Coordinates of C-alpha atoms in Angstrom, one line a residue:
Chain A
M116 CA 176.8 156.3 -5.9
P117 CA 175.0 153.3 -7.5
R118 CA 177.6 151.0 -5.9
L119 CA 177.0 152.5 -2.5
L120 CA 173.2 152.0 -3.0
D121 CA 173.8 148.4 -4.0
R122 CA 175.8 147.8 -0.9
L123 CA 173.2 149.5 1.2
A124 CA 170.5 147.3 -0.3
S125 CA 172.4 144.1 0.2
N126 CA 171.4 141.3 2.7
R127 CA 174.8 141.8 4.4
A128 CA 173.9 145.4 5.1
T129 CA 170.5 144.2 6.5
I130 CA 172.2 141.8 8.8
A131 CA 174.8 144.4 9.9
L132 CA 172.1 147.0 10.6
L133 CA 169.9 144.6 12.5
A134 CA 172.9 143.5 14.5
A135 CA 173.7 147.1 15.3
T136 CA 170.1 147.8 16.3
A137 CA 170.2 144.7 18.5
G138 CA 173.5 145.8 20.0
V139 CA 172.3 149.3 20.8
S140 CA 169.0 147.9 22.2
A141 CA 170.9 145.5 24.4
C142 CA 173.0 148.3 25.8
A143 CA 169.8 150.3 26.4
A144 CA 168.2 147.4 28.2
F145 CA 171.2 147.2 30.6
C146 CA 170.9 150.9 31.4
A147 CA 168.6 152.4 34.0
P148 CA 165.2 153.2 32.5
L149 CA 166.0 157.0 32.0
C150 CA 169.3 156.3 30.4
A151 CA 167.6 153.6 28.1
E152 CA 165.1 156.3 26.9
A153 CA 168.0 158.6 26.2
V154 CA 169.7 155.9 24.1
V155 CA 166.7 154.8 22.0
G156 CA 165.4 158.4 21.7
S157 CA 168.8 159.8 20.5
A158 CA 169.4 161.2 17.0
A159 CA 172.1 158.6 16.4
F160 CA 169.6 155.7 17.0
A161 CA 167.0 157.4 14.8
A162 CA 169.7 157.6 12.1
L163 CA 170.5 153.9 12.5
L164 CA 166.8 153.1 12.1
G165 CA 166.7 155.5 9.1
L166 CA 169.5 153.5 7.5
L167 CA 167.6 150.3 8.1
F168 CA 164.5 151.8 6.6
L169 CA 166.6 152.8 3.5
N170 CA 168.1 149.3 3.3
L171 CA 164.6 147.7 3.5
L172 CA 163.2 150.1 0.9
L173 CA 166.0 149.4 -1.6
G174 CA 166.0 145.7 -0.9
T175 CA 162.2 145.5 -1.4
A176 CA 162.5 146.2 -5.1
A177 CA 164.8 143.2 -5.5
S178 CA 162.6 141.0 -3.4
L179 CA 159.5 142.0 -5.5
R180 CA 161.3 140.6 -8.6
R181 CA 161.5 137.2 -6.9
A182 CA 158.0 137.5 -5.4
R183 CA 156.6 134.5 -7.4
R184 CA 159.2 132.1 -5.9
R185 CA 159.5 133.8 -2.5
P186 CA 156.2 135.7 -1.8
W187 CA 157.1 136.0 1.9
A188 CA 160.2 138.1 1.3
P189 CA 158.5 141.3 0.0
L190 CA 155.7 140.8 2.6
I191 CA 158.3 140.8 5.5
R192 CA 160.3 143.6 4.1
I193 CA 157.2 145.8 3.3
G194 CA 155.8 144.9 6.7
A195 CA 159.0 146.0 8.5
L196 CA 159.1 149.2 6.3
L197 CA 155.5 150.1 7.3
V198 CA 156.3 149.5 11.0
L199 CA 159.4 151.8 10.8
A200 CA 157.5 154.4 8.8
G201 CA 154.6 154.3 11.3
A202 CA 157.1 154.6 14.2
F203 CA 158.8 157.7 12.6
L204 CA 155.4 159.3 11.9
G205 CA 154.3 158.7 15.4
K206 CA 157.5 160.1 16.9
Y207 CA 157.7 163.2 14.8
A208 CA 154.0 164.0 14.1
G209 CA 152.3 162.6 17.2
G210 CA 152.1 163.7 20.7
R211 CA 151.5 162.5 24.2
G212 CA 150.9 164.1 27.6
G213 CA 149.6 163.2 31.0
A214 CA 147.8 164.7 33.9
R215 CA 146.6 163.9 37.4
L216 CA 143.0 164.9 37.9
Y217 CA 140.9 165.0 41.1
E218 CA 137.1 164.5 40.8
G219 CA 135.5 167.5 39.3
Q220 CA 138.8 169.0 38.0
Q221 CA 139.0 170.1 34.4
I222 CA 142.2 170.3 32.4
G223 CA 143.2 171.4 28.9
E224 CA 146.9 171.1 29.0
F225 CA 148.8 167.9 29.5
A226 CA 152.5 167.6 30.6
E227 CA 154.8 166.1 28.1
R228 CA 157.8 164.0 29.1
N229 CA 160.2 166.6 27.7
G230 CA 158.8 169.3 30.0
G231 CA 156.5 170.9 27.4
L232 CA 152.8 171.1 27.4
L233 CA 150.4 169.4 25.0
T234 CA 147.2 171.3 24.1
P235 CA 144.9 168.9 22.2
G236 CA 142.2 171.5 21.5
F237 CA 139.8 170.1 24.0
S238 CA 139.7 169.8 27.8
L239 CA 139.0 166.8 30.0
R240 CA 136.9 166.8 33.1
L241 CA 137.1 163.9 35.6
D242 CA 133.5 163.2 36.8
R243 CA 134.2 160.1 38.9
F244 CA 137.2 158.0 39.8
S245 CA 136.5 154.5 41.1
V246 CA 138.8 151.9 42.5
E247 CA 137.9 148.2 43.1
R248 CA 139.8 146.1 45.5
H249 CA 139.8 142.5 46.8
P250 CA 138.7 142.8 50.4
G251 CA 138.9 139.5 52.3
E252 CA 140.5 137.6 49.5
T253 CA 144.0 137.1 51.0
L254 CA 144.1 137.3 54.8
E255 CA 147.2 136.8 56.9
L256 CA 148.0 136.7 60.6
G257 CA 151.4 137.9 61.8
I258 CA 153.2 137.5 65.1
S259 CA 155.2 140.6 65.8
A260 CA 158.1 141.4 68.1
P261 CA 157.9 144.3 70.6
D262 CA 159.9 146.5 68.2
G263 CA 157.2 145.9 65.5
D264 CA 159.1 143.4 63.3
V265 CA 156.9 140.7 61.9
L266 CA 158.4 137.4 63.1
A267 CA 156.0 134.9 61.3
L268 CA 153.1 135.0 59.0
Y269 CA 150.2 132.5 58.8
P270 CA 147.5 132.3 56.1
V271 CA 144.0 132.8 57.3
T272 CA 140.9 130.8 56.3
I273 CA 137.7 131.5 58.2
G274 CA 136.8 128.4 60.3
R275 CA 140.3 126.8 60.1
R276 CA 142.8 126.9 62.9
T277 CA 146.0 128.8 62.2
G278 CA 148.9 130.4 64.1
P279 CA 151.8 129.0 66.1
E280 CA 151.7 125.7 68.0
R281 CA 151.6 127.2 71.5
M282 CA 148.6 129.3 70.6
R283 CA 145.4 128.0 68.9
V284 CA 143.9 130.7 66.8
L285 CA 140.6 130.2 65.1
P286 CA 139.5 132.9 62.6
V287 CA 135.7 133.3 63.1
R288 CA 134.6 136.2 61.0
Y289 CA 135.9 138.8 58.6
L290 CA 134.3 142.2 58.1
P291 CA 135.6 144.6 55.4
D292 CA 134.1 147.8 57.0
F293 CA 133.9 147.2 60.8
K294 CA 131.3 149.2 62.7
L295 CA 130.1 148.9 66.3
L296 CA 126.5 150.1 66.5
D297 CA 125.0 151.8 69.5
S298 CA 123.0 148.6 70.1
G299 CA 126.3 146.8 70.6
E300 CA 125.9 144.8 67.4
I301 CA 128.9 144.5 65.2
V302 CA 128.3 144.9 61.4
S303 CA 130.1 145.7 58.2
K304 CA 129.0 149.2 57.1
S305 CA 129.8 148.5 53.4
R306 CA 131.5 146.1 51.2
D307 CA 134.4 148.5 50.7
P308 CA 137.5 147.7 52.8
N309 CA 137.4 150.9 54.8
N310 CA 138.1 149.2 58.1
P311 CA 138.9 145.5 57.6
A312 CA 138.6 143.5 60.8
L313 CA 139.0 139.9 61.8
E314 CA 137.3 138.2 64.7
I315 CA 139.4 135.5 66.2
E316 CA 139.1 133.0 69.0
V317 CA 142.4 132.4 70.8
E318 CA 143.1 129.4 73.1
A319 CA 146.3 129.6 75.2
G320 CA 147.4 128.6 78.7
G321 CA 144.1 126.9 79.3
E322 CA 142.1 130.0 78.6
R323 CA 139.9 130.8 75.6
E324 CA 138.6 134.2 74.5
R325 CA 137.2 136.1 71.4
G326 CA 138.4 139.4 70.1
W327 CA 138.9 141.7 67.1
L328 CA 142.0 142.6 65.1
F329 CA 142.1 145.6 62.7
A330 CA 144.2 145.7 59.5
R331 CA 144.3 149.5 59.4
F332 CA 145.3 149.8 63.0
P333 CA 148.1 147.2 63.6
H334 CA 149.3 149.1 66.8
F335 CA 145.9 149.3 68.3
P336 CA 145.6 146.7 71.2
P337 CA 143.3 143.9 70.1
I338 CA 139.8 144.1 71.6
G339 CA 139.0 141.3 74.1
L340 CA 142.2 139.3 73.9
S341 CA 144.2 140.5 76.9
R342 CA 144.3 137.2 78.9
T343 CA 145.3 134.9 76.1
L344 CA 147.8 137.1 74.3
R345 CA 149.5 138.3 77.5
G346 CA 151.4 141.1 75.9
G347 CA 152.2 139.2 72.7
R348 CA 151.3 140.9 69.5
L349 CA 149.1 139.5 66.7
I350 CA 148.7 141.6 63.6
F351 CA 146.1 141.1 60.9
F352 CA 146.8 141.8 57.2
D353 CA 144.1 142.1 54.6
R354 CA 146.4 141.9 51.6
G355 CA 143.4 141.9 49.2
S356 CA 142.2 145.3 50.3
E357 CA 145.6 146.7 49.5
R358 CA 145.6 145.2 46.0
I359 CA 143.8 147.1 43.2
Q360 CA 141.4 144.9 41.1
S361 CA 140.6 147.6 38.6
Y362 CA 140.3 151.4 38.4
S363 CA 138.4 153.6 36.0
S364 CA 137.6 157.2 35.3
R365 CA 134.4 158.6 34.1
V366 CA 135.4 161.6 32.0
T367 CA 133.7 164.3 29.9
V368 CA 135.5 165.9 26.9
L369 CA 134.7 169.6 26.5
E370 CA 135.3 171.8 23.5
G371 CA 135.0 175.2 25.0
A372 CA 132.0 175.0 27.2
R373 CA 130.3 172.3 25.1
E374 CA 130.3 168.7 26.3
A375 CA 131.5 166.9 23.2
A376 CA 131.7 163.4 24.6
S377 CA 131.8 161.4 27.7
G378 CA 132.8 157.9 28.6
T379 CA 134.6 155.6 31.0
V380 CA 138.4 155.1 30.7
E381 CA 140.0 152.1 32.2
V382 CA 143.2 150.0 31.8
N383 CA 143.0 148.1 28.6
R384 CA 140.0 150.2 27.4
P385 CA 141.1 153.6 26.2
M386 CA 138.6 156.2 25.0
K387 CA 139.0 157.7 21.5
F388 CA 138.2 161.4 20.7
G389 CA 139.4 163.7 17.9
G390 CA 142.4 161.6 16.8
Y391 CA 143.5 161.1 20.5
R392 CA 143.3 158.1 22.7
I393 CA 142.7 158.8 26.4
Y394 CA 144.3 156.2 28.7
Q395 CA 143.9 155.4 32.3
S396 CA 147.6 155.3 33.1
S397 CA 148.0 155.5 36.9
Y398 CA 146.3 156.3 40.2
D399 CA 147.0 157.8 43.6
P400 CA 148.5 154.9 45.6
V401 CA 147.8 156.6 48.9
G402 CA 144.1 157.2 49.4
W403 CA 143.1 156.8 45.7
Q404 CA 142.3 160.6 45.4
W405 CA 143.6 161.4 41.9
S406 CA 143.4 159.6 38.6
G407 CA 146.4 159.6 36.2
L408 CA 145.2 160.0 32.6
E409 CA 147.4 160.1 29.5
I410 CA 146.3 161.4 26.0
V411 CA 148.1 160.1 22.9
R412 CA 147.9 161.0 19.3
D413 CA 149.8 158.6 17.0
P414 CA 149.1 159.1 13.3
G415 CA 151.5 156.3 12.5
L416 CA 149.5 153.6 14.4
P417 CA 147.5 152.4 11.3
L418 CA 150.7 152.0 9.4
V419 CA 152.3 150.0 12.2
Y420 CA 149.3 147.7 12.5
C421 CA 149.3 147.1 8.7
G422 CA 153.0 146.3 9.0
Y423 CA 152.2 143.8 11.7
I424 CA 149.7 142.0 9.5
L425 CA 152.2 141.8 6.7
L426 CA 155.0 140.6 9.0
A427 CA 152.7 137.9 10.5
L428 CA 151.6 136.8 7.1
G429 CA 155.1 136.8 5.6
T430 CA 156.6 135.0 8.6
T431 CA 153.9 132.3 8.4
L432 CA 154.6 131.7 4.7
W433 CA 158.3 131.8 5.2
T434 CA 158.6 129.4 8.1
G435 CA 155.9 127.2 6.6
W436 CA 157.0 126.9 3.0
G437 CA 160.5 128.4 2.9
R438 CA 163.5 126.2 2.1
F439 CA 166.1 126.1 4.8
E440 CA 167.8 122.8 3.9
Chain B
M218 CA 142.6 119.9 42.0
D219 CA 145.0 121.5 39.5
A220 CA 147.9 121.0 42.0
S221 CA 147.1 117.3 42.3
L222 CA 146.9 116.9 38.5
T223 CA 150.3 118.7 38.2
N224 CA 151.7 116.3 40.7
V225 CA 150.4 113.4 38.7
A226 CA 152.0 114.9 35.6
V227 CA 155.3 115.2 37.4
G228 CA 155.1 111.5 38.2
L229 CA 154.2 110.6 34.6
Y230 CA 156.9 112.7 33.0
F231 CA 159.5 111.4 35.5
T232 CA 158.5 107.8 34.5
A233 CA 158.7 108.8 30.8
C234 CA 162.3 110.2 31.5
V235 CA 163.3 106.9 33.1
C236 CA 161.9 105.0 30.1
S237 CA 163.7 107.3 27.7
V238 CA 167.0 106.7 29.5
A239 CA 166.3 102.9 29.3
W240 CA 165.6 103.4 25.6
V241 CA 168.8 105.3 25.0
L242 CA 170.8 102.5 26.7
R243 CA 169.1 99.8 24.8
R244 CA 166.9 100.8 21.9
T245 CA 163.8 98.7 21.8
G246 CA 160.6 100.0 20.2
E247 CA 158.6 99.0 23.3
R248 CA 160.6 101.3 25.6
Y249 CA 160.2 104.2 23.3
R250 CA 156.5 103.6 23.0
V251 CA 156.1 103.3 26.8
S252 CA 158.0 106.6 27.2
L253 CA 155.7 108.3 24.7
A254 CA 152.6 106.9 26.5
F255 CA 153.8 108.2 29.9
S256 CA 154.6 111.6 28.4
T257 CA 151.3 111.9 26.7
G258 CA 149.6 110.9 30.0
G259 CA 151.5 113.7 31.7
F260 CA 150.4 116.1 28.9
A261 CA 146.8 115.0 29.4
A262 CA 147.0 115.5 33.2
L263 CA 148.6 119.0 32.7
S264 CA 145.9 119.9 30.2
L265 CA 143.2 118.9 32.7
G266 CA 145.0 120.7 35.5
L267 CA 145.3 123.9 33.4
A268 CA 141.6 123.7 32.4
F269 CA 140.6 123.4 36.1
R270 CA 142.8 126.3 37.1
W271 CA 141.4 128.4 34.3
I272 CA 137.9 127.8 35.5
E273 CA 138.7 128.3 39.1
A274 CA 140.7 131.5 38.6
G275 CA 138.3 132.9 36.0
H276 CA 141.2 133.8 33.7
A277 CA 143.8 132.0 31.5
P278 CA 146.5 130.4 33.6
A279 CA 149.1 132.7 32.1
A280 CA 150.0 135.1 34.9
G281 CA 153.0 134.7 37.0
L282 CA 156.1 132.5 36.8
Y283 CA 154.4 129.4 38.3
E284 CA 151.6 129.4 35.7
T285 CA 153.8 130.1 32.7
L286 CA 156.2 127.3 33.8
I287 CA 153.3 124.9 33.8
V288 CA 152.2 126.1 30.4
F289 CA 155.8 125.9 29.2
A290 CA 155.9 122.2 30.3
W291 CA 152.6 121.6 28.5
A292 CA 153.7 123.4 25.3
S293 CA 157.0 121.4 25.2
W294 CA 155.2 118.1 24.8
L295 CA 152.7 119.7 22.4
V296 CA 155.6 120.7 20.2
T297 CA 156.9 117.1 20.3
L298 CA 153.4 115.8 19.4
L299 CA 153.1 118.2 16.5
L300 CA 156.7 118.2 15.1
A301 CA 158.8 115.3 16.3
I302 CA 156.5 112.3 16.5
P303 CA 154.8 112.6 13.1
R304 CA 158.2 113.0 11.4
G305 CA 159.8 110.0 13.3
M306 CA 162.3 112.1 15.2
R307 CA 162.5 109.5 17.9
K308 CA 165.6 110.8 19.8
L309 CA 164.0 114.3 20.1
A310 CA 160.7 112.8 21.2
A311 CA 162.5 110.6 23.8
L312 CA 164.4 113.6 25.2
S313 CA 161.5 116.1 25.3
P314 CA 159.9 114.9 28.6
F315 CA 163.1 116.1 30.3
I316 CA 162.2 119.7 29.3
S317 CA 158.7 119.4 30.8
L318 CA 160.1 117.7 33.9
V319 CA 162.6 120.5 34.5
C320 CA 159.9 123.2 34.1
L321 CA 157.6 121.3 36.5
G322 CA 160.4 120.8 39.0
Y323 CA 161.2 124.5 39.0
A324 CA 157.5 125.3 39.3
S325 CA 157.2 123.0 42.3
T326 CA 159.5 125.4 44.3
M327 CA 156.9 128.2 43.9
D328 CA 153.6 129.1 45.6
P329 CA 150.8 127.6 43.4
S330 CA 148.0 129.7 45.0
I331 CA 145.8 131.6 42.6
R332 CA 146.2 135.3 43.0
P333 CA 144.0 138.0 41.5
L334 CA 145.2 139.7 38.3
V335 CA 146.6 143.2 38.3
P336 CA 144.5 145.5 36.2
A337 CA 146.9 145.6 33.2
L338 CA 146.6 141.8 32.9
R339 CA 142.8 141.8 32.7
S340 CA 142.6 141.4 29.0
N341 CA 141.8 138.7 26.4
W342 CA 145.3 139.4 25.0
L343 CA 146.8 137.7 28.1
A344 CA 146.0 134.1 26.9
I345 CA 146.9 134.8 23.3
H346 CA 150.2 136.7 23.9
V347 CA 151.5 134.3 26.6
A348 CA 150.4 131.2 24.7
A349 CA 152.2 132.4 21.5
N350 CA 155.4 133.3 23.4
L351 CA 155.5 130.0 25.4
L352 CA 154.8 127.9 22.2
G353 CA 157.7 129.8 20.7
Y354 CA 159.9 129.2 23.7
A355 CA 158.9 125.5 23.7
G356 CA 160.0 125.3 20.0
F357 CA 163.3 126.8 20.9
A358 CA 163.7 124.5 23.9
A359 CA 163.2 121.5 21.5
A360 CA 165.7 123.1 19.1
F361 CA 168.2 123.4 22.0
V362 CA 167.9 119.7 22.7
A363 CA 168.3 118.9 19.0
G364 CA 171.2 121.3 18.8
L365 CA 173.0 119.6 21.6
G366 CA 172.3 116.2 19.9
L367 CA 173.7 117.7 16.7
A368 CA 176.8 119.0 18.5
V369 CA 177.5 115.6 20.1
A370 CA 176.9 113.8 16.8
L371 CA 179.3 116.1 14.9
R372 CA 181.9 115.8 17.6
R373 CA 181.8 112.0 17.5
G374 CA 181.7 111.9 13.7
R375 CA 178.3 110.2 13.6
P376 CA 175.5 110.9 11.1
A377 CA 173.9 114.2 12.1
E378 CA 171.3 114.9 9.4
G379 CA 168.4 113.9 11.6
W380 CA 169.5 116.2 14.5
E381 CA 170.1 119.1 12.0
R382 CA 166.7 118.7 10.4
A383 CA 165.0 118.6 13.8
S384 CA 167.0 121.8 15.0
V385 CA 165.9 123.8 11.9
L386 CA 162.3 122.6 12.1
C387 CA 162.0 123.5 15.8
V388 CA 163.6 126.9 15.3
R389 CA 161.2 127.6 12.4
F390 CA 158.3 126.7 14.7
G391 CA 159.6 128.7 17.6
F392 CA 160.4 131.7 15.4
L393 CA 156.8 131.8 14.0
F394 CA 155.2 131.8 17.4
L395 CA 157.7 134.2 18.9
T396 CA 156.8 136.6 16.0
Y397 CA 153.1 136.2 16.9
G398 CA 153.9 136.6 20.6
I399 CA 155.8 139.9 20.0
L400 CA 153.2 141.3 17.6
T401 CA 150.2 140.4 19.9
G402 CA 152.1 141.8 22.9
S403 CA 152.7 145.0 21.0
V404 CA 149.0 145.4 20.2
W405 CA 148.1 144.7 23.8
A406 CA 150.8 147.2 25.1
Q407 CA 149.1 149.9 22.9
E408 CA 145.9 149.3 24.8
A409 CA 147.3 148.8 28.3
W410 CA 150.5 150.9 28.4
T411 CA 149.7 153.6 25.9
T412 CA 152.4 152.6 23.4
Y413 CA 153.0 149.6 21.2
W414 CA 156.7 149.7 21.9
G415 CA 158.1 151.1 25.1
W416 CA 161.7 149.8 25.0
D417 CA 161.0 147.8 28.1
P418 CA 163.9 145.4 28.9
K419 CA 161.7 142.4 28.2
E420 CA 160.6 143.8 24.9
I421 CA 164.2 144.6 23.9
W422 CA 165.4 141.1 24.8
A423 CA 162.5 139.5 23.0
L424 CA 163.5 141.6 19.9
I425 CA 167.2 140.6 20.3
T426 CA 166.1 136.9 20.5
W427 CA 163.9 137.3 17.5
L428 CA 166.7 139.0 15.5
F429 CA 169.2 136.2 16.5
Y430 CA 166.9 133.5 15.2
L431 CA 166.0 135.6 12.1
S432 CA 169.7 135.8 11.2
F433 CA 169.9 132.0 11.6
L434 CA 166.9 131.3 9.4
G435 CA 168.2 134.0 6.9
M436 CA 171.5 132.2 6.8
R437 CA 169.8 128.8 6.2
A438 CA 167.7 130.3 3.5
E439 CA 170.6 131.9 1.7
R440 CA 171.5 130.5 -1.7
G441 CA 174.6 130.9 -3.9
E442 CA 177.9 132.3 -2.8
G443 CA 176.9 133.6 0.6
R444 CA 175.8 130.1 1.8
P445 CA 178.3 128.4 4.1
S446 CA 179.6 124.9 3.2
A447 CA 177.5 121.9 4.5
G448 CA 179.9 121.1 7.4
R449 CA 180.1 124.7 8.5
M450 CA 176.4 125.0 8.2
S451 CA 175.9 122.1 10.5
R452 CA 178.2 123.5 13.1
L453 CA 176.5 126.9 12.8
T454 CA 173.1 125.3 13.2
A455 CA 174.2 123.6 16.5
L456 CA 175.7 126.9 17.7
F457 CA 172.6 128.9 16.9
A458 CA 170.1 126.3 18.3
V459 CA 172.0 126.1 21.6
G460 CA 173.1 129.7 21.8
G461 CA 169.7 131.0 20.9
F462 CA 168.1 129.2 23.8
C463 CA 170.4 131.2 26.1
F464 CA 168.7 134.4 24.8
V465 CA 165.3 132.7 25.4
L466 CA 166.2 131.9 29.0
F467 CA 167.5 135.4 29.6
T468 CA 164.4 136.9 28.1
Y469 CA 162.1 134.6 30.1
F470 CA 163.9 134.6 33.5
G471 CA 166.9 136.9 33.5
V472 CA 165.2 140.2 32.5
S473 CA 162.8 140.1 35.4
L474 CA 165.5 139.3 37.9
L475 CA 168.2 141.7 36.7
S476 CA 166.3 144.8 35.6
K477 CA 163.2 146.7 36.4
S478 CA 160.7 145.8 33.7
L479 CA 157.0 146.5 33.1
H480 CA 156.7 142.8 32.8
S481 CA 158.1 142.2 36.3
Y482 CA 154.7 141.9 37.9
L483 CA 154.4 138.6 36.0
S484 CA 156.8 137.1 38.5
Q485 CA 155.0 138.7 41.5
T486 CA 151.4 137.7 40.8

């Protein structure tokens, strides 16, 4: 038994276990995402990491004895140990679940990936879901064939001529939310890209006329361009209005009927409550009606971060002052 | 403005490469110094271009393949300035502009327009994580060049200590910054993607690359019986320095092309 432990604590065992971890990870990376999750989430892979944990634990005692000469070795080993310990703790004592919420909806159970339900002991109400886009930032003009295929695309800058050689197209004005008032005046109802429209001046065959193209209605005949286009099709794309700049959810946490907390959750800014982190994880790509929220409890996270600090410190000392000659 | 400065940098690095070739053919101190001057000029132009782009875009120029290639080119010469020139590693310093030129050449085939960031990239971690990784990659690129030089020197039976020393030094530098890159990326992923490690293909290949170089440095640090002989160690150093860069290239370019990764939007933005 002591001999087996010696072998398990050796540097060769560390290299072999790391190589095996790298090999399995590489296989997982080549698999489809679902299969990859099955590989790295399997009991066999957990056992492999468990062996690595044991190896690091046993080897740390030896590295501590040489700590005066090589202070980085125990730092790196303990750092890696803490990361693995935190990962195990998070995997077996933590929980995560997600939900799609519409404005005003309240939910107390969150769907886990394994099909179960996570009940965190509080419920979440979505008060408001906001989406910001980039209307008018990236405009394009397309020439389309009768069957609808886009044959060519031209970038659009207001006031600069664009389009094919035979047809001179001058983009005059962009409105994110086109509205024709009763008075005949054309305005933008809001800054939101609800009905992006582009006013263009077309010169072709000795004729010149002005008209409007609508990004949301590409099959709608352009207004006021019948003579110059002569059946040809111009399509206007407002790429920026299709691209999300940011999205956020104003949520209230309820314990029973009591409002325990409220805040705004957005990507890169999770909200913390009762040992859980509430994340903005997704959104309704069609119509932006629902907000995808995920709640995560990971008691191993502090250990993982402590491990990262030790790993960074140990690696800095090792690569800076270690002997490799 | 930044595109014009990038073009100026391409010209300066190209001239530096020509001077380097002239220096390799006939080694005069003057040719070497002229090559360094042109490379440093290219580096200054790139620095200015990146600064202008940062101001114009309102975020660090670290999103998308075009921007990361420009930063890679910039970091490559920074590594040379920090490691090779102060230590008198002249051959490595003379060959380094080729790395920058290749990066800039590849970047020139891409659309340089500034695109808005996707929500997940709107974070201060973007600059830190990408800069750390690209400094790491630049270190490994320099190690690759030194490794090739080492392999050639060993094959021709010429003195190879300088190349070997340069290879190890650059791998140490690259490994340190790749470690920072992986750790900062992990902390960022916890904030943006709900988990610090999601077994994303890019993460996995970064880990594999890290483990590969870790095993190399572990082997170099080994003392006593387990340490290979000097000749074998030199050959292994060349092998690891050149082979490791294949992992770097795959992590940088291959993963996004071959598999569906959370990092794929980097090549789209």
